[in-house]
């Protein structure tokens, strides 16, 4: 009998809490909704999500990296090697919000410097002239991937702006902000 009363009391308390929550309109805060949105996007990059890898790989193939013997998947993995992020702050002001965060990724600037140095050395090498075009392409592919492996990661602070449209928080500047990063991960 005591077990039945205890179960009835727990059930009644649970129903009461549920009813009060529904009546009060319990829902996640705007900050929680925005945090979840940002985390979903950036976790896909951090965890090497198949869709993100495929998107980056397709871009690499479109740019002709296959001609250098570089697989799109290898390129995508190299691009995202060392990727990380942190959400530093979320400020909500009625219908506008700002997400301050840090993104860590491979530096385009460092990569291009390393690639330029390696290509210059390759071209200056007198043995390069004796290679066939296919051998030169293969060597350029190797040089490109070595440059990626040696590229440093950089941390950059960004601010993403969100706006409440109806009942949905929408990023209004993420493409522009991410496109301006010194990062290959968000390259168009």
CSV table of C-alpha atoms in Angstrom, one decimal:
chain,number,residue,atom,x,y,z
A,1,UNK,CA,0.0,0.0,0.0
A,2,UNK,CA,2.8,2.4,0.8
A,3,UNK,CA,4.4,1.8,-2.6
A,4,UNK,CA,1.1,2.6,-4.3
A,5,UNK,CA,0.7,5.8,-2.4
A,6,UNK,CA,4.3,6.8,-3.2
A,7,UNK,CA,3.8,6.0,-6.9
A,8,UNK,CA,0.5,8.0,-6.9
A,9,UNK,CA,2.2,10.9,-5.2
A,10,UNK,CA,5.1,10.9,-7.7
A,11,UNK,CA,2.7,10.6,-10.6
A,12,UNK,CA,0.5,13.5,-9.3
A,13,UNK,CA,3.6,15.6,-8.7
A,14,UNK,CA,4.9,15.0,-12.2
A,15,UNK,CA,1.5,15.8,-13.7
A,16,UNK,CA,1.3,19.0,-11.6
A,17,UNK,CA,4.8,20.1,-12.7
A,18,UNK,CA,3.9,19.3,-16.4
A,19,UNK,CA,0.7,21.2,-16.2
A,20,UNK,CA,2.3,24.2,-14.5
A,21,UNK,CA,5.1,24.2,-17.2
A,22,UNK,CA,2.5,24.1,-20.0
A,23,UNK,CA,0.4,26.8,-18.4
A,24,UNK,CA,3.5,29.0,-17.9
A,25,UNK,CA,4.7,28.4,-21.5
A,26,UNK,CA,7.9,26.6,-20.6
A,27,UNK,CA,10.3,26.7,-23.5
A,28,UNK,CA,14.0,27.1,-24.0
A,29,UNK,CA,15.4,30.6,-23.6
A,30,UNK,CA,16.4,32.6,-26.6
A,31,UNK,CA,20.0,32.1,-25.6
A,32,UNK,CA,19.6,28.3,-25.4
A,33,UNK,CA,18.0,28.2,-28.9
A,34,UNK,CA,20.8,30.3,-30.4
A,35,UNK,CA,23.5,28.3,-28.6
A,36,UNK,CA,22.0,25.1,-30.0
A,37,UNK,CA,21.8,26.5,-33.5
A,38,UNK,CA,25.5,27.6,-33.4
A,39,UNK,CA,26.6,24.4,-31.8
A,40,UNK,CA,24.9,22.3,-34.5
A,41,UNK,CA,26.6,24.2,-37.3
A,42,UNK,CA,30.1,24.2,-35.7
A,43,UNK,CA,30.0,20.7,-34.3
A,44,UNK,CA,29.5,19.4,-37.8
A,45,UNK,CA,32.9,20.9,-38.7
A,46,UNK,CA,34.6,19.8,-35.5
A,47,UNK,CA,33.3,16.2,-35.7
A,48,UNK,CA,34.1,15.9,-39.4
A,49,UNK,CA,30.5,15.3,-40.3
A,50,UNK,CA,30.0,13.5,-43.6
A,51,UNK,CA,27.9,16.3,-45.1
A,52,UNK,CA,30.6,18.9,-44.3
A,53,UNK,CA,33.4,16.7,-45.6
A,54,UNK,CA,31.4,16.1,-48.8
A,55,UNK,CA,30.8,19.8,-49.3
A,56,UNK,CA,34.4,20.7,-48.9
A,57,UNK,CA,35.5,17.7,-51.1
A,58,UNK,CA,33.1,18.8,-53.8
A,59,UNK,CA,34.6,22.3,-53.8
A,60,UNK,CA,38.1,20.8,-54.0
A,61,UNK,CA,37.1,18.6,-57.0
A,62,UNK,CA,35.5,21.6,-58.6
A,63,UNK,CA,38.8,23.5,-58.2
A,64,UNK,CA,40.6,20.7,-60.0
A,65,UNK,CA,42.6,19.2,-57.1
A,66,UNK,CA,41.8,15.7,-58.5
A,67,UNK,CA,44.1,16.6,-61.4
A,68,UNK,CA,47.0,16.9,-58.8
A,69,UNK,CA,46.2,13.5,-57.4
A,70,UNK,CA,44.5,14.9,-54.3
A,71,UNK,CA,41.3,13.2,-53.3
A,72,UNK,CA,38.5,15.5,-52.2
A,73,UNK,CA,38.1,13.6,-48.9
A,74,UNK,CA,41.8,13.9,-48.1
A,75,UNK,CA,41.7,17.6,-48.8
A,76,UNK,CA,38.6,18.0,-46.6
A,77,UNK,CA,40.2,16.2,-43.7
A,78,UNK,CA,43.3,18.3,-44.1
A,79,UNK,CA,41.2,21.5,-44.1
A,80,UNK,CA,39.4,20.6,-40.9
A,81,UNK,CA,42.5,19.2,-39.1
A,82,UNK,CA,42.7,21.1,-35.8
A,83,UNK,CA,39.3,22.8,-36.2
A,84,UNK,CA,37.7,23.9,-32.9
A,85,UNK,CA,35.5,26.6,-31.6
A,86,UNK,CA,34.2,28.1,-28.4
A,87,UNK,CA,31.1,30.2,-27.7
A,88,UNK,CA,32.4,33.0,-25.4
A,89,UNK,CA,29.2,34.9,-24.9
A,90,UNK,CA,25.6,35.2,-26.1
A,91,UNK,CA,23.9,38.6,-25.6
A,92,UNK,CA,20.1,38.8,-26.4
A,93,UNK,CA,18.5,42.2,-26.6
A,94,UNK,CA,14.8,41.7,-27.4
A,95,UNK,CA,14.7,40.8,-31.1
A,96,UNK,CA,18.5,40.9,-31.8
A,97,UNK,CA,21.3,38.8,-30.4
A,98,UNK,CA,25.1,38.6,-30.7
A,99,UNK,CA,27.2,35.5,-30.4
A,100,UNK,CA,30.8,36.2,-29.5
A,101,UNK,CA,32.9,33.2,-30.2
A,102,UNK,CA,36.4,32.0,-31.1
A,103,UNK,CA,37.1,29.8,-34.2
A,104,UNK,CA,40.3,27.9,-34.5
A,105,UNK,CA,41.2,26.6,-37.9
A,106,UNK,CA,44.0,26.2,-40.5
A,107,UNK,CA,45.3,29.6,-41.7
A,108,UNK,CA,44.8,30.4,-45.4
A,109,UNK,CA,47.6,33.0,-45.1
A,110,UNK,CA,50.1,30.5,-43.5
A,111,UNK,CA,49.1,27.8,-46.1
A,112,UNK,CA,49.6,30.1,-49.1
A,113,UNK,CA,53.0,31.2,-47.7
A,114,UNK,CA,54.1,27.6,-47.2
A,115,UNK,CA,52.8,26.6,-50.6
A,116,UNK,CA,54.4,29.5,-52.3
A,117,UNK,CA,57.8,28.6,-50.8
A,118,UNK,CA,57.5,24.9,-51.6
A,119,UNK,CA,56.4,25.6,-55.2
A,120,UNK,CA,59.2,28.1,-55.7
A,121,UNK,CA,61.7,25.6,-54.5
A,122,UNK,CA,60.2,22.9,-56.8
A,123,UNK,CA,60.2,25.1,-59.9
A,124,UNK,CA,63.8,26.3,-59.1
A,125,UNK,CA,65.0,22.7,-58.9
A,126,UNK,CA,66.8,21.8,-62.1
A,127,UNK,CA,65.5,18.2,-61.9
A,128,UNK,CA,61.9,19.4,-62.3
A,129,UNK,CA,62.4,20.0,-66.0
A,130,UNK,CA,63.0,16.3,-66.6
A,131,UNK,CA,59.6,15.3,-65.1
A,132,UNK,CA,56.6,14.6,-67.3
A,133,UNK,CA,53.5,16.7,-66.9
A,134,UNK,CA,51.8,13.9,-65.0
A,135,UNK,CA,54.8,13.6,-62.6
A,136,UNK,CA,54.8,17.4,-62.1
A,137,UNK,CA,51.1,17.3,-61.3
A,138,UNK,CA,51.6,14.4,-58.8
A,139,UNK,CA,54.5,16.3,-57.2
A,140,UNK,CA,52.4,19.5,-57.0
A,141,UNK,CA,49.7,17.5,-55.2
A,142,UNK,CA,52.2,16.1,-52.7
A,143,UNK,CA,53.5,19.7,-52.2
A,144,UNK,CA,50.0,21.0,-51.6
A,145,UNK,CA,49.1,18.3,-49.0
A,146,UNK,CA,52.5,18.8,-47.2
A,147,UNK,CA,51.8,22.5,-47.0
A,148,UNK,CA,48.4,21.7,-45.4
A,149,UNK,CA,50.0,19.4,-42.9
A,150,UNK,CA,52.5,22.1,-41.9
A,151,UNK,CA,50.0,24.9,-41.8
A,152,UNK,CA,49.4,26.4,-38.4
A,153,UNK,CA,46.0,26.9,-36.9
A,154,UNK,CA,44.9,30.3,-35.8
A,155,UNK,CA,42.2,31.4,-33.4
A,156,UNK,CA,40.0,34.3,-34.5
A,157,UNK,CA,37.3,36.1,-32.5
A,158,UNK,CA,34.1,36.7,-34.4
A,159,UNK,CA,30.6,38.0,-33.7
A,160,UNK,CA,27.6,36.4,-35.3
A,161,UNK,CA,24.4,38.5,-35.4
A,162,UNK,CA,21.0,36.9,-35.0
A,163,UNK,CA,17.6,38.4,-35.5
A,164,UNK,CA,14.3,37.1,-34.2
A,165,UNK,CA,12.0,36.6,-37.2
A,166,UNK,CA,8.6,35.5,-36.0
A,167,UNK,CA,9.5,32.8,-33.6
A,168,UNK,CA,12.8,31.8,-35.2
A,169,UNK,CA,16.3,33.1,-34.5
A,170,UNK,CA,18.0,33.7,-37.8
A,171,UNK,CA,21.7,34.5,-38.4
A,172,UNK,CA,22.0,37.7,-40.5
A,173,UNK,CA,25.7,37.8,-41.1
A,174,UNK,CA,27.3,34.4,-40.7
A,175,UNK,CA,28.2,33.9,-44.4
A,176,UNK,CA,30.0,37.3,-44.5
A,177,UNK,CA,31.7,36.9,-41.1
A,178,UNK,CA,32.8,33.3,-41.8
A,179,UNK,CA,33.9,34.1,-45.3
A,180,UNK,CA,36.2,36.8,-43.9
A,181,UNK,CA,38.1,34.4,-41.6
A,182,UNK,CA,41.6,33.4,-42.4
A,183,UNK,CA,40.2,29.8,-42.6
A,184,UNK,CA,39.7,27.3,-45.4
A,185,UNK,CA,36.8,25.7,-43.5
A,186,UNK,CA,34.4,28.4,-44.6
A,187,UNK,CA,35.8,29.2,-48.0
A,188,UNK,CA,33.3,29.8,-50.8
